[in-house]
Tab-separated table of C-alpha atoms in Angstrom:
chain	number	residue	atom	x	y	z
A	1	MET	CA	-41.794	29.643	-9.499
A	2	ALA	CA	-43.402	32.031	-12.112
A	3	GLU	CA	-46.385	33.986	-12.791
A	4	LEU	CA	-48.734	34.138	-15.931
A	5	LEU	CA	-50.805	37.111	-16.596
A	6	LEU	CA	-53.213	37.090	-19.212
A	7	GLU	CA	-55.924	39.830	-20.301
A	8	LEU	CA	-58.361	39.829	-23.330
A	9	LEU	CA	-59.721	43.557	-23.810
A	10	SER	CA	-62.916	43.754	-25.795
A	11	GLU	CA	-65.987	45.770	-26.348
A	12	GLU	CA	-68.587	45.724	-23.307
A	13	ILE	CA	-69.226	42.237	-22.117
A	14	PRO	CA	-72.934	41.719	-21.069
A	15	ALA	CA	-73.017	41.591	-17.358
A	16	ARG	CA	-75.043	38.465	-17.299
A	17	MET	CA	-72.127	36.609	-19.064
A	18	GLN	CA	-69.132	37.992	-16.825
A	19	LYS	CA	-69.178	35.516	-13.975
A	20	ARG	CA	-69.462	32.571	-15.919
A	21	ALA	CA	-66.860	33.850	-18.488
A	22	ALA	CA	-64.203	34.336	-15.657
A	23	GLU	CA	-64.812	30.771	-14.348
A	24	ASP	CA	-64.519	29.286	-17.657
A	25	LEU	CA	-61.384	30.975	-18.481
A	26	LYS	CA	-59.704	29.936	-15.243
A	27	ARG	CA	-61.143	26.345	-15.630
A	28	LEU	CA	-60.032	25.861	-19.160
A	29	VAL	CA	-56.426	27.157	-18.642
A	30	ILE	CA	-55.812	25.211	-15.619
A	31	GLU	CA	-56.936	22.163	-17.221
A	32	GLY	CA	-54.705	22.739	-20.157
A	33	LEU	CA	-51.693	23.318	-17.725
A	34	ALA	CA	-52.510	20.134	-15.984
A	35	ALA	CA	-52.632	18.268	-19.421
A	36	ALA	CA	-49.189	19.795	-20.005
A	37	ASN	CA	-48.057	18.460	-16.705
A	38	LEU	CA	-47.500	21.906	-15.268
A	39	ASP	CA	-48.368	22.267	-11.709
A	40	VAL	CA	-49.612	25.678	-10.068
A	41	THR	CA	-49.932	27.429	-6.858
A	42	SER	CA	-52.878	29.467	-7.450
A	43	ALA	CA	-55.079	31.076	-10.097
A	44	ALA	CA	-57.560	33.947	-9.829
A	45	ALA	CA	-59.854	35.298	-12.619
A	46	TYR	CA	-61.421	38.829	-12.767
A	47	VAL	CA	-63.784	40.616	-15.138
A	48	THR	CA	-65.004	44.021	-15.888
A	49	PRO	CA	-67.000	45.094	-18.773
A	50	ARG	CA	-64.078	45.462	-21.005
A	51	ARG	CA	-61.757	42.714	-19.828
A	52	LEU	CA	-61.312	39.155	-18.879
A	53	THR	CA	-57.986	38.680	-16.855
A	54	LEU	CA	-56.428	35.531	-15.262
A	55	VAL	CA	-53.330	35.425	-13.054
A	56	VAL	CA	-51.743	31.928	-12.416
A	57	ASN	CA	-49.039	31.658	-9.591
A	58	GLY	CA	-46.444	29.219	-8.869
A	59	LEU	CA	-45.678	28.023	-12.670
A	60	PRO	CA	-42.219	25.912	-13.040
A	61	ASP	CA	-39.794	26.988	-15.576
A	62	LYS	CA	-40.227	23.933	-17.537
A	63	GLN	CA	-42.390	20.741	-18.020
A	64	PRO	CA	-41.018	17.896	-16.126
A	65	ASP	CA	-39.027	15.195	-18.300
A	66	LEU	CA	-41.075	12.171	-18.794
A	67	ARG	CA	-40.054	8.358	-19.145
A	68	GLU	CA	-42.722	6.155	-20.498
A	69	GLU	CA	-42.366	2.488	-20.702
A	70	ARG	CA	-44.176	0.097	-22.654
A	71	LYS	CA	-44.221	-3.657	-22.001
A	72	GLY	CA	-44.113	-5.839	-25.269
A	73	PRO	CA	-44.133	-9.555	-26.074
A	74	ARG	CA	-41.872	-12.170	-24.874
A	75	VAL	CA	-38.338	-12.495	-26.305
A	76	GLY	CA	-38.766	-14.925	-29.332
A	77	ALA	CA	-42.477	-13.979	-30.269
A	78	PRO	CA	-43.749	-14.393	-33.662
A	79	ASP	CA	-42.546	-11.498	-36.034
A	80	LYS	CA	-46.195	-10.026	-36.241
A	81	ALA	CA	-46.393	-9.462	-32.470
A	82	ILE	CA	-43.025	-7.778	-32.742
A	83	GLU	CA	-43.925	-5.374	-35.420
A	84	GLY	CA	-47.213	-4.531	-33.896
A	85	PHE	CA	-45.218	-3.724	-30.656
A	86	LEU	CA	-42.559	-1.619	-32.377
A	87	ARG	CA	-45.373	0.229	-34.476
A	88	GLY	CA	-47.159	1.205	-31.344
A	89	ALA	CA	-44.012	2.365	-29.559
A	90	GLY	CA	-42.927	4.491	-32.553
A	91	PHE	CA	-39.720	2.342	-32.920
A	92	ASP	CA	-37.937	0.730	-35.975
A	93	SER	CA	-36.113	-2.226	-34.626
A	94	LEU	CA	-35.681	-4.047	-31.397
A	95	ASP	CA	-32.278	-2.713	-30.885
A	96	GLN	CA	-34.032	0.410	-29.527
A	97	CYS	CA	-35.861	-1.713	-26.718
A	98	GLU	CA	-34.646	-3.247	-23.733
A	99	LYS	CA	-34.884	-7.040	-22.794
A	100	ARG	CA	-35.688	-7.709	-19.219
A	101	ASP	CA	-36.176	-10.796	-17.228
A	102	THR	CA	-39.558	-10.669	-15.361
A	103	GLY	CA	-39.069	-13.899	-13.502
A	104	LYS	CA	-41.424	-15.580	-16.281
A	105	GLY	CA	-39.154	-15.165	-18.987
A	106	GLU	CA	-37.381	-12.540	-20.960
A	107	VAL	CA	-39.687	-9.630	-22.203
A	108	TRP	CA	-39.073	-6.702	-24.763
A	109	PHE	CA	-39.663	-3.158	-23.194
A	110	ALA	CA	-39.927	0.111	-25.182
A	111	VAL	CA	-38.419	3.141	-23.144
A	112	THR	CA	-39.154	6.652	-24.232
A	113	GLU	CA	-37.537	9.455	-22.616
A	114	ARG	CA	-39.061	13.166	-23.304
A	115	ALA	CA	-37.587	16.108	-22.088
A	116	GLY	CA	-39.856	18.875	-20.758
A	117	LYS	CA	-40.492	21.874	-22.958
A	118	PRO	CA	-39.825	25.487	-21.380
A	119	THR	CA	-43.132	26.471	-19.934
A	120	ARG	CA	-43.231	29.688	-22.025
A	121	ASP	CA	-43.375	27.391	-25.182
A	122	VAL	CA	-46.495	25.672	-23.829
A	123	PHE	CA	-48.690	28.801	-23.837
A	124	PRO	CA	-49.230	29.601	-27.485
A	125	GLU	CA	-50.856	26.147	-28.320
A	126	LEU	CA	-52.666	26.043	-24.992
A	127	LEU	CA	-54.089	29.628	-25.006
A	128	ASN	CA	-55.283	29.619	-28.717
A	129	ASN	CA	-56.927	26.491	-28.095
A	130	VAL	CA	-58.639	28.085	-25.284
A	131	PHE	CA	-59.780	31.158	-27.211
A	132	THR	CA	-61.018	28.784	-30.103
A	133	LYS	CA	-63.321	26.646	-27.772
A	134	PHE	CA	-64.492	29.236	-25.246
A	135	PRO	CA	-67.951	28.401	-24.166
A	136	TRP	CA	-69.673	31.983	-24.629
A	137	GLN	CA	-73.645	31.551	-24.311
A	138	LYS	CA	-73.625	33.807	-27.497
A	139	SER	CA	-70.610	34.769	-29.717
A	140	MET	CA	-70.458	36.477	-33.030
A	141	ARG	CA	-67.838	37.494	-35.691
A	142	TRP	CA	-67.292	40.884	-37.147
A	143	GLY	CA	-66.114	42.025	-40.703
A	144	MET	CA	-63.738	39.625	-42.243
A	145	GLU	CA	-62.936	37.932	-38.580
A	146	THR	CA	-62.720	34.049	-38.632
A	147	GLN	CA	-62.889	33.524	-34.822
A	148	SER	CA	-66.076	34.216	-32.861
A	149	TRP	CA	-66.027	36.092	-29.449
A	150	VAL	CA	-68.767	37.747	-27.502
A	151	ARG	CA	-67.742	41.189	-28.520
A	152	PRO	CA	-64.817	42.501	-30.770
A	153	VAL	CA	-61.413	41.685	-29.139
A	154	GLN	CA	-59.249	44.648	-29.037
A	155	GLY	CA	-56.093	43.485	-27.289
A	156	ILE	CA	-54.452	40.738	-25.692
A	157	LEU	CA	-52.043	41.281	-22.906
A	158	CYS	CA	-50.047	38.039	-22.115
A	159	ILE	CA	-46.947	37.948	-20.078
A	160	PHE	CA	-44.747	35.307	-18.403
A	161	GLU	CA	-42.103	36.073	-15.874
A	162	GLY	CA	-42.442	39.832	-16.837
A	163	ALA	CA	-41.943	39.338	-20.703
A	164	VAL	CA	-44.469	38.964	-23.539
A	165	VAL	CA	-45.347	35.448	-24.568
A	166	GLU	CA	-45.094	35.364	-28.202
A	167	GLY	CA	-47.289	33.410	-30.538
A	168	ILE	CA	-50.576	34.141	-29.136
A	169	SER	CA	-53.192	35.687	-31.311
A	170	PHE	CA	-57.022	36.005	-31.933
A	171	ASN	CA	-58.359	37.320	-35.113
A	172	ASP	CA	-56.082	40.301	-35.953
A	173	GLN	CA	-54.886	40.860	-32.485
A	174	SER	CA	-51.417	39.535	-31.038
A	175	SER	CA	-49.966	39.156	-27.539
A	176	ALA	CA	-48.426	42.217	-26.040
A	177	ASP	CA	-47.470	43.780	-22.572
A	178	THR	CA	-49.741	46.590	-22.817
A	179	THR	CA	-53.517	47.357	-22.030
A	180	VAL	CA	-55.823	50.468	-21.675
A	181	GLY	CA	-57.392	51.966	-18.714
A	182	HIS	CA	-61.018	53.546	-18.442
A	183	ARG	CA	-62.452	54.328	-21.756
A	184	PHE	CA	-62.897	58.019	-20.913
A	185	LEU	CA	-60.835	58.742	-17.797
A	186	ALA	CA	-57.260	57.356	-18.548
A	187	PRO	CA	-54.687	57.576	-21.082
A	188	PRO	CA	-54.942	54.862	-23.969
A	189	SER	CA	-51.893	52.805	-23.208
A	190	ILE	CA	-50.432	51.149	-20.141
A	191	THR	CA	-47.403	48.979	-20.178
A	192	VAL	CA	-47.337	46.306	-17.457
A	193	THR	CA	-44.572	43.743	-15.884
A	194	SER	CA	-46.592	41.783	-13.374
A	195	PHE	CA	-50.040	41.285	-12.085
A	196	ALA	CA	-49.573	43.607	-9.123
A	197	ASP	CA	-48.117	46.223	-11.319
A	198	TYR	CA	-51.413	45.653	-13.785
A	199	LYS	CA	-53.784	45.880	-10.888
A	200	GLN	CA	-52.193	49.089	-9.588
A	201	LYS	CA	-51.882	50.679	-12.871
A	202	LEU	CA	-55.608	49.854	-13.728
A	203	ARG	CA	-56.536	51.614	-10.621
A	204	ASP	CA	-54.640	54.481	-11.345
A	205	ALA	CA	-56.332	54.504	-14.758
A	206	HIS	CA	-59.830	54.631	-13.131
A	207	VAL	CA	-60.451	50.615	-13.278
A	208	MET	CA	-61.394	48.560	-10.351
A	209	LEU	CA	-60.394	45.114	-11.547
A	210	ASP	CA	-62.450	43.163	-8.653
A	211	THR	CA	-66.054	42.958	-9.221
A	212	VAL	CA	-66.564	42.342	-5.342
A	213	GLU	CA	-64.960	45.623	-4.668
A	214	ARG	CA	-67.045	47.812	-7.408
A	215	ARG	CA	-70.156	46.110	-5.904
A	216	ALA	CA	-69.100	47.221	-2.373
A	217	VAL	CA	-68.285	50.705	-3.655
A	218	ILE	CA	-71.684	50.886	-5.476
A	219	GLU	CA	-73.791	49.749	-2.232
A	220	ALA	CA	-71.687	52.059	0.043
A	221	GLY	CA	-72.265	55.163	-1.944
A	222	LEU	CA	-76.033	54.386	-2.469
A	223	THR	CA	-76.559	54.110	1.253
A	224	GLU	CA	-74.658	57.001	2.277
A	225	GLN	CA	-76.200	59.394	-0.188
A	226	ALA	CA	-79.751	57.899	0.668
A	227	ALA	CA	-79.185	58.306	4.218
A	228	ALA	CA	-78.194	61.975	4.015
A	229	GLU	CA	-81.525	62.452	2.350
A	230	GLY	CA	-83.467	60.509	5.098
A	231	LEU	CA	-84.153	57.866	2.599
A	232	SER	CA	-83.323	54.184	2.093
A	233	ILE	CA	-82.523	52.113	-0.876
A	234	LYS	CA	-85.124	49.632	-2.162
A	235	ASP	CA	-83.282	46.085	-1.752
A	236	ASP	CA	-82.353	44.827	-5.182
A	237	PRO	CA	-79.206	42.332	-4.921
A	238	ALA	CA	-79.779	41.224	-8.643
A	239	LEU	CA	-79.664	44.970	-10.005
A	240	LEU	CA	-76.505	45.706	-7.806
A	241	ASP	CA	-74.824	42.713	-9.320
A	242	GLU	CA	-75.792	43.813	-12.504
A	243	VAL	CA	-74.527	47.388	-12.308
A	244	ALA	CA	-71.256	46.147	-10.830
A	245	GLY	CA	-71.062	44.499	-14.317
A	246	LEU	CA	-71.748	47.719	-16.103
A	247	VAL	CA	-68.857	50.065	-15.035
A	248	GLU	CA	-65.215	49.947	-14.217
A	249	TRP	CA	-65.025	52.800	-11.985
A	250	PRO	CA	-68.329	53.280	-9.960
A	251	VAL	CA	-69.310	56.633	-8.881
A	252	PRO	CA	-73.035	56.606	-7.390
A	253	LEU	CA	-74.950	59.719	-7.965
A	254	LEU	CA	-78.347	60.785	-6.302
A	255	GLY	CA	-80.983	62.280	-8.746
A	256	ASP	CA	-84.682	62.747	-8.675
A	257	ILE	CA	-87.611	62.672	-10.902
A	258	ASP	CA	-89.844	65.456	-12.031
A	259	ALA	CA	-92.801	65.962	-9.558
A	260	ASP	CA	-95.380	65.509	-12.704
A	261	PHE	CA	-94.255	61.865	-13.030
A	262	MET	CA	-94.594	60.953	-9.129
A	263	ALA	CA	-98.235	60.549	-9.463
A	264	LEU	CA	-97.666	57.480	-11.569
A	265	PRO	CA	-97.977	54.145	-9.503
A	266	GLY	CA	-94.784	53.197	-7.635
A	267	GLU	CA	-94.559	49.772	-9.548
A	268	ALA	CA	-94.541	51.694	-13.026
A	269	LEU	CA	-91.691	53.838	-11.851
A	270	THR	CA	-89.516	51.352	-10.246
A	271	SER	CA	-89.831	48.681	-12.901
A	272	SER	CA	-88.949	51.003	-15.768
A	273	MET	CA	-85.932	52.666	-13.705
A	274	ARG	CA	-84.791	48.986	-12.979
A	275	ALA	CA	-85.415	47.451	-16.316
A	276	HIS	CA	-84.270	50.387	-18.718
A	277	GLN	CA	-82.032	52.820	-17.074
A	278	LYS	CA	-80.503	50.426	-14.141
A	279	TYR	CA	-81.276	53.211	-11.608
A	280	PHE	CA	-81.866	52.285	-7.807
A	281	SER	CA	-85.309	53.171	-6.232
A	282	LEU	CA	-85.159	55.404	-3.083
A	283	LEU	CA	-87.820	54.832	-0.417
A	284	ASN	CA	-89.328	57.386	2.225
A	285	GLY	CA	-88.925	56.428	5.953
A	286	ASP	CA	-92.524	54.868	5.761
A	287	GLY	CA	-91.228	52.347	3.001
A	288	THR	CA	-93.083	54.140	0.200
């Protein structure tokens, strides 16, 4: 059983769109695999500001062989009935059909056997269709591009059993086995062979792939730094979720406001910090 790893690297995906995008990518790919008669053991989707990632485990090496039977008219039926049956089955003559006794007379049967394709050969059409019909809430085209996406796509990583899946493309990007780490903190190119390799090399390149982990790191850092100053964090789960979708390598920092501005009403300070700067508000021990 084999593993498929897919990553679409792009400019920053709006935080509000990330969770649904990860869910849609997983859903569309699994639906496509099911339609191709390919079962999977598990699948997981991940999202950061710059990448949508999907890993699918337990894929077979090839599709199952299929045998389809189509029951036709009785032997000796009128020519028009026979012609319609052959046309529907895609056959040219009754020589390609089987004659069976059903207990109520002999009946023609059309039997079609199809060998399953290698799983690798299924991916190009399947994934290109997913990209084309991806349901972004808002999408755009840039320059001379013909396909729309939420932001410009900068790379496609797609490997199956450790090797690049050829034939996958989006605008001017084609499938490869490379990606990049953090925009400022890491070298520009990373070559990967599996999801485990991908996840570890991204971490080494200052990218936390899991949104839940990024959220936990931010929350823990905020709490620790505030406590060290005898302060507490104003509870704001929605802002925490949003900030987890704005960074790939969170590093919480403690700052302050010039004393001249502290005379402003608290609501004016906190709403501006939250809406425009994505800062978390600190509270004194008495909750002010």
